[in-house]
Amino acid sequence: MKIRIFQDSETASSKAADLIARLSQRYTRRKGIFVLALSGGATPRKLYEYLGSGRYHNLCDWDAIHIFQVDERFVPSTHRDSNFRLLRKTLFLPASIPETNIHPVPTEAASLSEAASRYEKAMEKFFRLPSGKLPAFHCILLGIGEDGHTASLFPGDPVFEEQKRFALPVENAYHPHPRITLSLPVLNHSENIIFLVSGKKKASVVRKVLREEDPSLPASLVRPAHRNLFFYLDRDAASLLS
Ligand code: 6PG
């Protein structure tokens, strides 16, 4: 677990963008491809704006980078609460990422469970998975909610116990919309995980996750076995860590 604490959220976001760029160079050099899954919410907006900016045109070979979503609200992709809408505005359009490299959650599906199973099938096809095997993302970017949720895995919600499925419908999300989320086993199968957390309001949950490792919090259970786990925090979010 690599914890890095930065002066402010802008710096944490730009350093996280640099880390993603470095990882993308390593994977595209070695494997010819870099497969990334990105979260929504407010925190990563600045990170996505950095990645979509001119500075990263030369650092990231976007033709070789494929982007999936960690989770999505079950709303149209034009809805103001859509994570896809955030990614499209801040990253996909500014970086001219090829449509074929963008793998959104199919929120146009007729139902929440159909969206989850279609998304799961899209991952099976893309990763060419034999049955029972989990997709191995090269890097997953996560945030943490004040209640300790990550992706759309909420404390006390049975979905975070799911061990087999890749993408899950989350009916009773504690937000205005039902959601689709990657499951905990998929998160823990990633080769690199980056948590980007900022702001004083997150200080208490950061302490619970990093120091107390409170097992009731989904963010505490993201511990990819033998893989790289990064926490990029600003000083406010880290202010209760000894
Ligand atoms: C989402 C995110 C979610 C987010 C946390 C933190 O769809 O909302 O994937 O898991 O990372 O809720 O959200 P903020 O960054 O807005 O605090």
PDB file of C-alpha atoms and ligand atoms in Angstrom:
ATOM      1  CA  MET A   1       0.000   0.000   0.000  1.00  0.00           C
ATOM      2  CA  LYS A   2       1.565   3.295  -1.070  1.00  0.00           C
ATOM      3  CA  ILE A   3       0.115   6.357   0.663  1.00  0.00           C
ATOM      4  CA  ARG A   4       1.069   9.752  -0.740  1.00  0.00           C
ATOM      5  CA  ILE A   5      -0.152  12.990   0.838  1.00  0.00           C
ATOM      6  CA  PHE A   6      -0.202  16.209  -1.174  1.00  0.00           C
ATOM      7  CA  GLN A   7      -0.661  19.858  -0.257  1.00  0.00           C
ATOM      8  CA  ASP A   8      -4.066  20.182  -1.935  1.00  0.00           C
ATOM      9  CA  SER A   9      -6.542  18.377  -4.168  1.00  0.00           C
ATOM     10  CA  GLU A  10      -5.204  19.968  -7.377  1.00  0.00           C
ATOM     11  CA  THR A  11      -1.727  18.576  -6.682  1.00  0.00           C
ATOM     12  CA  ALA A  12      -3.119  15.172  -5.681  1.00  0.00           C
ATOM     13  CA  SER A  13      -5.131  15.106  -8.932  1.00  0.00           C
ATOM     14  CA  SER A  14      -2.195  16.084 -11.149  1.00  0.00           C
ATOM     15  CA  LYS A  15       0.094  13.539  -9.461  1.00  0.00           C
ATOM     16  CA  ALA A  16      -2.580  10.869  -9.924  1.00  0.00           C
ATOM     17  CA  ALA A  17      -2.769  11.843 -13.615  1.00  0.00           C
ATOM     18  CA  ASP A  18       1.029  11.488 -13.841  1.00  0.00           C
ATOM     19  CA  LEU A  19       0.822   8.037 -12.201  1.00  0.00           C
ATOM     20  CA  ILE A  20      -1.854   6.904 -14.672  1.00  0.00           C
ATOM     21  CA  ALA A  21       0.244   8.247 -17.558  1.00  0.00           C
ATOM     22  CA  ARG A  22       3.327   6.351 -16.276  1.00  0.00           C
ATOM     23  CA  LEU A  23       1.317   3.145 -15.877  1.00  0.00           C
ATOM     24  CA  SER A  24      -0.162   3.566 -19.363  1.00  0.00           C
ATOM     25  CA  GLN A  25       3.352   3.934 -20.835  1.00  0.00           C
ATOM     26  CA  ARG A  26       4.534   0.801 -18.980  1.00  0.00           C
ATOM     27  CA  TYR A  27       1.582  -1.328 -20.143  1.00  0.00           C
ATOM     28  CA  THR A  28       1.432  -0.046 -23.724  1.00  0.00           C
ATOM     29  CA  ARG A  29       5.192  -0.647 -24.033  1.00  0.00           C
ATOM     30  CA  ARG A  30       4.978  -4.183 -22.600  1.00  0.00           C
ATOM     31  CA  LYS A  31       1.521  -5.322 -23.737  1.00  0.00           C
ATOM     32  CA  GLY A  32       0.516  -2.867 -26.453  1.00  0.00           C
ATOM     33  CA  ILE A  33      -2.603  -1.972 -24.471  1.00  0.00           C
ATOM     34  CA  PHE A  34      -3.644  -0.348 -21.170  1.00  0.00           C
ATOM     35  CA  VAL A  35      -7.076  -1.167 -19.756  1.00  0.00           C
ATOM     36  CA  LEU A  36      -8.394   1.317 -17.234  1.00  0.00           C
ATOM     37  CA  ALA A  37     -11.631   1.605 -15.223  1.00  0.00           C
ATOM     38  CA  LEU A  38     -12.648   5.039 -13.957  1.00  0.00           C
ATOM     39  CA  SER A  39     -15.000   6.109 -11.176  1.00  0.00           C
ATOM     40  CA  GLY A  40     -17.470   8.958 -11.139  1.00  0.00           C
ATOM     41  CA  GLY A  41     -18.305  11.489  -8.430  1.00  0.00           C
ATOM     42  CA  ALA A  42     -16.874  14.968  -7.915  1.00  0.00           C
ATOM     43  CA  THR A  43     -13.311  14.190  -6.808  1.00  0.00           C
ATOM     44  CA  PRO A  44     -11.844  12.856 -10.065  1.00  0.00           C
ATOM     45  CA  ARG A  45     -13.136  15.718 -12.282  1.00  0.00           C
ATOM     46  CA  LYS A  46      -9.837  17.640 -11.981  1.00  0.00           C
ATOM     47  CA  LEU A  47      -7.862  14.435 -12.685  1.00  0.00           C
ATOM     48  CA  TYR A  48      -9.877  13.784 -15.841  1.00  0.00           C
ATOM     49  CA  GLU A  49      -9.424  17.390 -16.966  1.00  0.00           C
ATOM     50  CA  TYR A  50      -5.657  16.977 -16.546  1.00  0.00           C
ATOM     51  CA  LEU A  51      -5.662  13.699 -18.484  1.00  0.00           C
ATOM     52  CA  GLY A  52      -7.760  15.284 -21.215  1.00  0.00           C
ATOM     53  CA  SER A  53      -5.427  18.278 -21.499  1.00  0.00           C
ATOM     54  CA  GLY A  54      -2.717  18.843 -24.114  1.00  0.00           C
ATOM     55  CA  ARG A  55       0.054  17.927 -21.650  1.00  0.00           C
ATOM     56  CA  TYR A  56      -1.086  14.292 -21.665  1.00  0.00           C
ATOM     57  CA  HIS A  57      -1.522  14.004 -25.455  1.00  0.00           C
ATOM     58  CA  ASN A  58       2.173  13.032 -25.651  1.00  0.00           C
ATOM     59  CA  LEU A  59       2.224  11.096 -22.386  1.00  0.00           C
ATOM     60  CA  CYS A  60      -0.737   8.819 -23.065  1.00  0.00           C
ATOM     61  CA  ASP A  61      -1.122   6.796 -26.276  1.00  0.00           C
ATOM     62  CA  TRP A  62      -4.927   7.050 -26.278  1.00  0.00           C
ATOM     63  CA  ASP A  63      -5.200   4.773 -29.305  1.00  0.00           C
ATOM     64  CA  ALA A  64      -3.901   1.941 -27.104  1.00  0.00           C
ATOM     65  CA  ILE A  65      -5.849   2.814 -23.961  1.00  0.00           C
ATOM     66  CA  HIS A  66      -9.286   1.281 -23.293  1.00  0.00           C
ATOM     67  CA  ILE A  67     -11.567   2.831 -20.695  1.00  0.00           C
ATOM     68  CA  PHE A  68     -14.349   1.120 -18.779  1.00  0.00           C
ATOM     69  CA  GLN A  69     -16.531   2.568 -16.024  1.00  0.00           C
ATOM     70  CA  VAL A  70     -16.214   1.481 -12.379  1.00  0.00           C
ATOM     71  CA  ASP A  71     -19.851   2.299 -11.860  1.00  0.00           C
ATOM     72  CA  GLU A  72     -22.716   4.299 -13.296  1.00  0.00           C
ATOM     73  CA  ARG A  73     -26.020   5.703 -12.279  1.00  0.00           C
ATOM     74  CA  PHE A  74     -28.949   4.159 -14.156  1.00  0.00           C
ATOM     75  CA  VAL A  75     -29.759   7.379 -15.993  1.00  0.00           C
ATOM     76  CA  PRO A  76     -29.394   8.443 -19.651  1.00  0.00           C
ATOM     77  CA  SER A  77     -25.797   9.309 -20.628  1.00  0.00           C
ATOM     78  CA  THR A  78     -26.891  12.934 -21.062  1.00  0.00           C
ATOM     79  CA  HIS A  79     -28.318  13.172 -17.516  1.00  0.00           C
ATOM     80  CA  ARG A  80     -26.497  15.633 -15.239  1.00  0.00           C
ATOM     81  CA  ASP A  81     -25.810  12.801 -12.738  1.00  0.00           C
ATOM     82  CA  SER A  82     -24.317  10.496 -15.392  1.00  0.00           C
ATOM     83  CA  ASN A  83     -20.699   9.499 -14.780  1.00  0.00           C
ATOM     84  CA  PHE A  84     -20.353   8.910 -18.510  1.00  0.00           C
ATOM     85  CA  ARG A  85     -21.400  12.529 -19.135  1.00  0.00           C
ATOM     86  CA  LEU A  86     -18.631  13.695 -16.755  1.00  0.00           C
ATOM     87  CA  LEU A  87     -16.028  11.507 -18.482  1.00  0.00           C
ATOM     88  CA  ARG A  88     -17.173  12.507 -21.975  1.00  0.00           C
ATOM     89  CA  LYS A  89     -16.927  16.229 -21.164  1.00  0.00           C
ATOM     90  CA  THR A  90     -13.640  16.194 -19.233  1.00  0.00           C
ATOM     91  CA  LEU A  91     -11.677  13.405 -20.920  1.00  0.00           C
ATOM     92  CA  PHE A  92     -13.172  11.536 -23.887  1.00  0.00           C
ATOM     93  CA  LEU A  93     -13.844  14.566 -26.087  1.00  0.00           C
ATOM     94  CA  PRO A  94     -10.812  16.725 -25.143  1.00  0.00           C
ATOM     95  CA  ALA A  95      -8.404  13.780 -25.622  1.00  0.00           C
ATOM     96  CA  SER A  96     -10.260  12.586 -28.775  1.00  0.00           C
ATOM     97  CA  ILE A  97     -10.350   9.067 -27.390  1.00  0.00           C
ATOM     98  CA  PRO A  98     -11.552   6.667 -30.119  1.00  0.00           C
ATOM     99  CA  GLU A  99     -15.158   5.541 -29.591  1.00  0.00           C
ATOM    100  CA  THR A 100     -14.000   1.921 -29.937  1.00  0.00           C
ATOM    101  CA  ASN A 101     -11.792   2.415 -26.854  1.00  0.00           C
ATOM    102  CA  ILE A 102     -14.643   3.607 -24.650  1.00  0.00           C
ATOM    103  CA  HIS A 103     -16.734   0.917 -22.925  1.00  0.00           C
ATOM    104  CA  PRO A 104     -19.633   2.564 -21.107  1.00  0.00           C
ATOM    105  CA  VAL A 105     -22.198   0.916 -18.884  1.00  0.00           C
ATOM    106  CA  PRO A 106     -25.214   0.409 -21.245  1.00  0.00           C
ATOM    107  CA  THR A 107     -27.694   2.560 -19.323  1.00  0.00           C
ATOM    108  CA  GLU A 108     -30.000   2.573 -22.368  1.00  0.00           C
ATOM    109  CA  ALA A 109     -30.876  -1.019 -21.429  1.00  0.00           C
ATOM    110  CA  ALA A 110     -34.515  -1.710 -20.641  1.00  0.00           C
ATOM    111  CA  SER A 111     -33.808  -2.542 -16.983  1.00  0.00           C
ATOM    112  CA  LEU A 112     -31.110  -2.210 -14.322  1.00  0.00           C
ATOM    113  CA  SER A 113     -30.378  -5.945 -14.271  1.00  0.00           C
ATOM    114  CA  GLU A 114     -30.188  -6.053 -18.071  1.00  0.00           C
ATOM    115  CA  ALA A 115     -27.695  -3.158 -18.023  1.00  0.00           C
ATOM    116  CA  ALA A 116     -25.542  -5.047 -15.500  1.00  0.00           C
ATOM    117  CA  SER A 117     -25.617  -8.310 -17.458  1.00  0.00           C
ATOM    118  CA  ARG A 118     -24.914  -6.544 -20.777  1.00  0.00           C
ATOM    119  CA  TYR A 119     -21.962  -4.764 -19.177  1.00  0.00           C
ATOM    120  CA  GLU A 120     -20.738  -8.073 -17.792  1.00  0.00           C
ATOM    121  CA  LYS A 121     -20.987  -9.666 -21.259  1.00  0.00           C
ATOM    122  CA  ALA A 122     -19.073  -6.742 -22.777  1.00  0.00           C
ATOM    123  CA  MET A 123     -16.218  -7.404 -20.309  1.00  0.00           C
ATOM    124  CA  GLU A 124     -16.298 -11.162 -20.999  1.00  0.00           C
ATOM    125  CA  LYS A 125     -15.985 -10.438 -24.729  1.00  0.00           C
ATOM    126  CA  PHE A 126     -13.321  -7.764 -24.411  1.00  0.00           C
ATOM    127  CA  PHE A 127     -11.126  -9.750 -21.986  1.00  0.00           C
ATOM    128  CA  ARG A 128     -11.867 -13.010 -23.875  1.00  0.00           C
ATOM    129  CA  LEU A 129     -12.625 -14.631 -20.528  1.00  0.00           C
ATOM    130  CA  PRO A 130     -13.056 -18.367 -20.056  1.00  0.00           C
ATOM    131  CA  SER A 131     -16.086 -18.967 -17.819  1.00  0.00           C
ATOM    132  CA  GLY A 132     -15.478 -18.325 -14.148  1.00  0.00           C
ATOM    133  CA  LYS A 133     -12.452 -16.100 -14.765  1.00  0.00           C
ATOM    134  CA  LEU A 134     -12.401 -12.489 -13.582  1.00  0.00           C
ATOM    135  CA  PRO A 135     -11.359  -9.552 -15.799  1.00  0.00           C
ATOM    136  CA  ALA A 136      -7.928  -8.187 -14.822  1.00  0.00           C
ATOM    137  CA  PHE A 137      -7.899  -4.429 -15.312  1.00  0.00           C
ATOM    138  CA  HIS A 138      -4.451  -2.856 -15.488  1.00  0.00           C
ATOM    139  CA  CYS A 139      -5.598   0.059 -13.349  1.00  0.00           C
ATOM    140  CA  ILE A 140      -8.791   1.047 -11.523  1.00  0.00           C
ATOM    141  CA  LEU A 141      -9.355   4.560 -10.157  1.00  0.00           C
ATOM    142  CA  LEU A 142     -11.591   4.709  -7.074  1.00  0.00           C
ATOM    143  CA  GLY A 143     -12.969   7.297  -4.702  1.00  0.00           C
ATOM    144  CA  ILE A 144     -14.352   6.870  -1.185  1.00  0.00           C
ATOM    145  CA  GLY A 145     -17.708   8.151   0.029  1.00  0.00           C
ATOM    146  CA  GLU A 146     -18.025   9.586   3.554  1.00  0.00           C
ATOM    147  CA  ASP A 147     -19.923   6.400   4.485  1.00  0.00           C
ATOM    148  CA  GLY A 148     -17.008   4.238   3.330  1.00  0.00           C
ATOM    149  CA  HIS A 149     -18.523   3.146   0.034  1.00  0.00           C
ATOM    150  CA  THR A 150     -16.378   2.801  -3.046  1.00  0.00           C
ATOM    151  CA  ALA A 151     -17.524   2.225  -6.605  1.00  0.00           C
ATOM    152  CA  SER A 152     -21.221   1.712  -5.875  1.00  0.00           C
ATOM    153  CA  LEU A 153     -20.568  -0.843  -3.145  1.00  0.00           C
ATOM    154  CA  PHE A 154     -22.317   0.538  -0.096  1.00  0.00           C
ATOM    155  CA  PRO A 155     -21.924  -0.561   3.548  1.00  0.00           C
ATOM    156  CA  GLY A 156     -24.541  -3.109   4.521  1.00  0.00           C
ATOM    157  CA  ASP A 157     -25.649  -3.710   0.929  1.00  0.00           C
ATOM    158  CA  PRO A 158     -25.534  -7.440   0.117  1.00  0.00           C
ATOM    159  CA  VAL A 159     -24.019  -6.767  -3.325  1.00  0.00           C
ATOM    160  CA  PHE A 160     -20.650  -6.209  -1.812  1.00  0.00           C
ATOM    161  CA  GLU A 161     -20.639  -9.845  -0.663  1.00  0.00           C
ATOM    162  CA  GLU A 162     -20.980 -11.032  -4.298  1.00  0.00           C
ATOM    163  CA  GLN A 163     -17.999 -13.194  -5.226  1.00  0.00           C
ATOM    164  CA  LYS A 164     -18.744 -14.383  -8.774  1.00  0.00           C
ATOM    165  CA  ARG A 165     -20.393 -11.708 -10.889  1.00  0.00           C
ATOM    166  CA  PHE A 166     -18.379  -8.836 -12.445  1.00  0.00           C
ATOM    167  CA  ALA A 167     -21.065  -6.163 -12.750  1.00  0.00           C
ATOM    168  CA  LEU A 168     -23.924  -5.789 -10.295  1.00  0.00           C
ATOM    169  CA  PRO A 169     -27.225  -3.921 -10.200  1.00  0.00           C
ATOM    170  CA  VAL A 170     -27.510  -1.770  -7.050  1.00  0.00           C
ATOM    171  CA  GLU A 171     -31.210  -1.166  -6.438  1.00  0.00           C
ATOM    172  CA  ASN A 172     -31.152   0.612  -3.132  1.00  0.00           C
ATOM    173  CA  ALA A 173     -28.300   3.010  -3.716  1.00  0.00           C
ATOM    174  CA  TYR A 174     -28.345   5.703  -1.050  1.00  0.00           C
ATOM    175  CA  HIS A 175     -28.398   8.307  -3.804  1.00  0.00           C
ATOM    176  CA  PRO A 176     -31.252   9.346  -6.032  1.00  0.00           C
ATOM    177  CA  HIS A 177     -30.515   6.704  -8.689  1.00  0.00           C
ATOM    178  CA  PRO A 178     -30.105   2.937  -8.838  1.00  0.00           C
ATOM    179  CA  ARG A 179     -26.616   2.037 -10.078  1.00  0.00           C
ATOM    180  CA  ILE A 180     -24.489  -0.559 -11.821  1.00  0.00           C
ATOM    181  CA  THR A 181     -21.107  -1.313 -10.272  1.00  0.00           C
ATOM    182  CA  LEU A 182     -18.065  -3.491 -10.700  1.00  0.00           C
ATOM    183  CA  SER A 183     -17.995  -6.118  -7.969  1.00  0.00           C
ATOM    184  CA  LEU A 184     -15.404  -6.306  -5.193  1.00  0.00           C
ATOM    185  CA  PRO A 185     -13.648  -9.382  -6.684  1.00  0.00           C
ATOM    186  CA  VAL A 186     -13.126  -7.468  -9.945  1.00  0.00           C
ATOM    187  CA  LEU A 187     -11.682  -4.507  -8.049  1.00  0.00           C
ATOM    188  CA  ASN A 188      -9.336  -6.810  -6.142  1.00  0.00           C
ATOM    189  CA  HIS A 189      -8.244  -8.527  -9.341  1.00  0.00           C
ATOM    190  CA  SER A 190      -6.889  -5.293 -10.790  1.00  0.00           C
ATOM    191  CA  GLU A 191      -3.106  -5.008 -11.197  1.00  0.00           C
ATOM    192  CA  ASN A 192      -3.149  -1.446  -9.864  1.00  0.00           C
ATOM    193  CA  ILE A 193      -5.696   0.430  -7.763  1.00  0.00           C
ATOM    194  CA  ILE A 194      -5.543   4.164  -7.189  1.00  0.00           C
ATOM    195  CA  PHE A 195      -7.732   5.783  -4.507  1.00  0.00           C
ATOM    196  CA  LEU A 196      -7.972   9.535  -4.985  1.00  0.00           C
ATOM    197  CA  VAL A 197      -9.502  11.217  -1.912  1.00  0.00           C
ATOM    198  CA  SER A 198      -9.609  14.876  -0.973  1.00  0.00           C
ATOM    199  CA  GLY A 199     -11.281  17.224   1.498  1.00  0.00           C
ATOM    200  CA  LYS A 200     -11.716  17.495   5.262  1.00  0.00           C
ATOM    201  CA  LYS A 201     -15.070  15.712   5.097  1.00  0.00           C
ATOM    202  CA  LYS A 202     -13.264  12.508   4.090  1.00  0.00           C
ATOM    203  CA  ALA A 203     -10.680  12.632   6.934  1.00  0.00           C
ATOM    204  CA  SER A 204     -12.719  10.428   9.269  1.00  0.00           C
ATOM    205  CA  VAL A 205     -13.469   7.719   6.708  1.00  0.00           C
ATOM    206  CA  VAL A 206      -9.846   7.769   5.482  1.00  0.00           C
ATOM    207  CA  ARG A 207      -8.720   7.060   9.039  1.00  0.00           C
ATOM    208  CA  LYS A 208     -11.283   4.228   9.399  1.00  0.00           C
ATOM    209  CA  VAL A 209     -10.161   2.672   6.109  1.00  0.00           C
ATOM    210  CA  LEU A 210      -6.412   3.145   6.440  1.00  0.00           C
ATOM    211  CA  ARG A 211      -5.771   2.904  10.168  1.00  0.00           C
ATOM    212  CA  GLU A 212      -8.712   0.943  11.611  1.00  0.00           C
ATOM    213  CA  GLU A 213      -9.301  -1.065   8.420  1.00  0.00           C
ATOM    214  CA  ASP A 214     -12.976  -1.176   9.424  1.00  0.00           C
ATOM    215  CA  PRO A 215     -14.245  -4.327   7.642  1.00  0.00           C
ATOM    216  CA  SER A 216     -17.803  -3.014   7.488  1.00  0.00           C
ATOM    217  CA  LEU A 217     -16.634  -0.431   4.951  1.00  0.00           C
ATOM    218  CA  PRO A 218     -16.326  -1.623   1.336  1.00  0.00           C
ATOM    219  CA  ALA A 219     -13.335   0.694   0.775  1.00  0.00           C
ATOM    220  CA  SER A 220     -11.459  -1.239   3.509  1.00  0.00           C
ATOM    221  CA  LEU A 221     -11.986  -4.493   1.616  1.00  0.00           C
ATOM    222  CA  VAL A 222     -10.282  -3.255  -1.533  1.00  0.00           C
ATOM    223  CA  ARG A 223      -6.944  -4.979  -1.011  1.00  0.00           C
ATOM    224  CA  PRO A 224      -5.738  -6.372  -4.353  1.00  0.00           C
ATOM    225  CA  ALA A 225      -3.644  -9.415  -3.495  1.00  0.00           C
ATOM    226  CA  HIS A 226       0.054  -8.898  -4.393  1.00  0.00           C
ATOM    227  CA  ARG A 227      -0.815  -5.868  -6.489  1.00  0.00           C
ATOM    228  CA  ASN A 228      -0.167  -2.156  -6.247  1.00  0.00           C
ATOM    229  CA  LEU A 229      -2.546  -0.171  -4.058  1.00  0.00           C
ATOM    230  CA  PHE A 230      -2.063   3.607  -4.081  1.00  0.00           C
ATOM    231  CA  PHE A 231      -3.766   6.183  -1.874  1.00  0.00           C
ATOM    232  CA  TYR A 232      -3.372   9.701  -3.237  1.00  0.00           C
ATOM    233  CA  LEU A 233      -4.685  12.078  -0.575  1.00  0.00           C
ATOM    234  CA  ASP A 234      -4.653  15.791   0.004  1.00  0.00           C
ATOM    235  CA  ARG A 235      -3.631  17.049   3.453  1.00  0.00           C
ATOM    236  CA  ASP A 236      -7.238  17.645   4.498  1.00  0.00           C
ATOM    237  CA  ALA A 237      -8.322  14.076   3.763  1.00  0.00           C
ATOM    238  CA  ALA A 238      -5.201  12.769   5.537  1.00  0.00           C
ATOM    239  CA  SER A 239      -5.535  15.101   8.534  1.00  0.00           C
ATOM    240  CA  LEU A 240      -6.630  12.338  10.986  1.00  0.00           C
ATOM    241  CA  LEU A 241      -3.887   9.906  10.058  1.00  0.00           C
ATOM    242  CA  SER A 242      -1.217   9.880  12.770  1.00  0.00           C
TER     243      SER A 242
HETATM  244  C1  6PG B   1     -19.902   7.570  -7.996  1.00  0.00           C
HETATM  245  C2  6PG B   1     -18.513   7.120  -7.631  1.00  0.00           C
HETATM  246  C3  6PG B   1     -18.419   6.946  -6.150  1.00  0.00           C
HETATM  247  C4  6PG B   1     -17.479   8.022  -5.673  1.00  0.00           C
HETATM  248  C5  6PG B   1     -17.659   8.285  -4.206  1.00  0.00           C
HETATM  249  C6  6PG B   1     -16.928   9.569  -3.812  1.00  0.00           C
HETATM  250  O1  6PG B   1     -20.450   7.105  -8.989  1.00  0.00           O
HETATM  251  O2  6PG B   1     -20.373   8.473  -7.274  1.00  0.00           O
HETATM  252  O3  6PG B   1     -18.038   6.087  -8.347  1.00  0.00           O
HETATM  253  O4  6PG B   1     -17.981   5.731  -5.689  1.00  0.00           O
HETATM  254  O5  6PG B   1     -16.141   7.638  -5.927  1.00  0.00           O
HETATM  255  O6  6PG B   1     -19.042   8.453  -3.974  1.00  0.00           O
HETATM  256  O7  6PG B   1     -17.601  10.606  -4.481  1.00  0.00           O
HETATM  257  P1  6PG B   1     -17.030  12.105  -4.469  1.00  0.00           P
HETATM  258  O8  6PG B   1     -15.762  12.061  -5.251  1.00  0.00           O
HETATM  259  O9  6PG B   1     -18.107  12.898  -5.144  1.00  0.00           O
HETATM  260  O10 6PG B   1     -16.813  12.472  -3.020  1.00  0.00           O
END
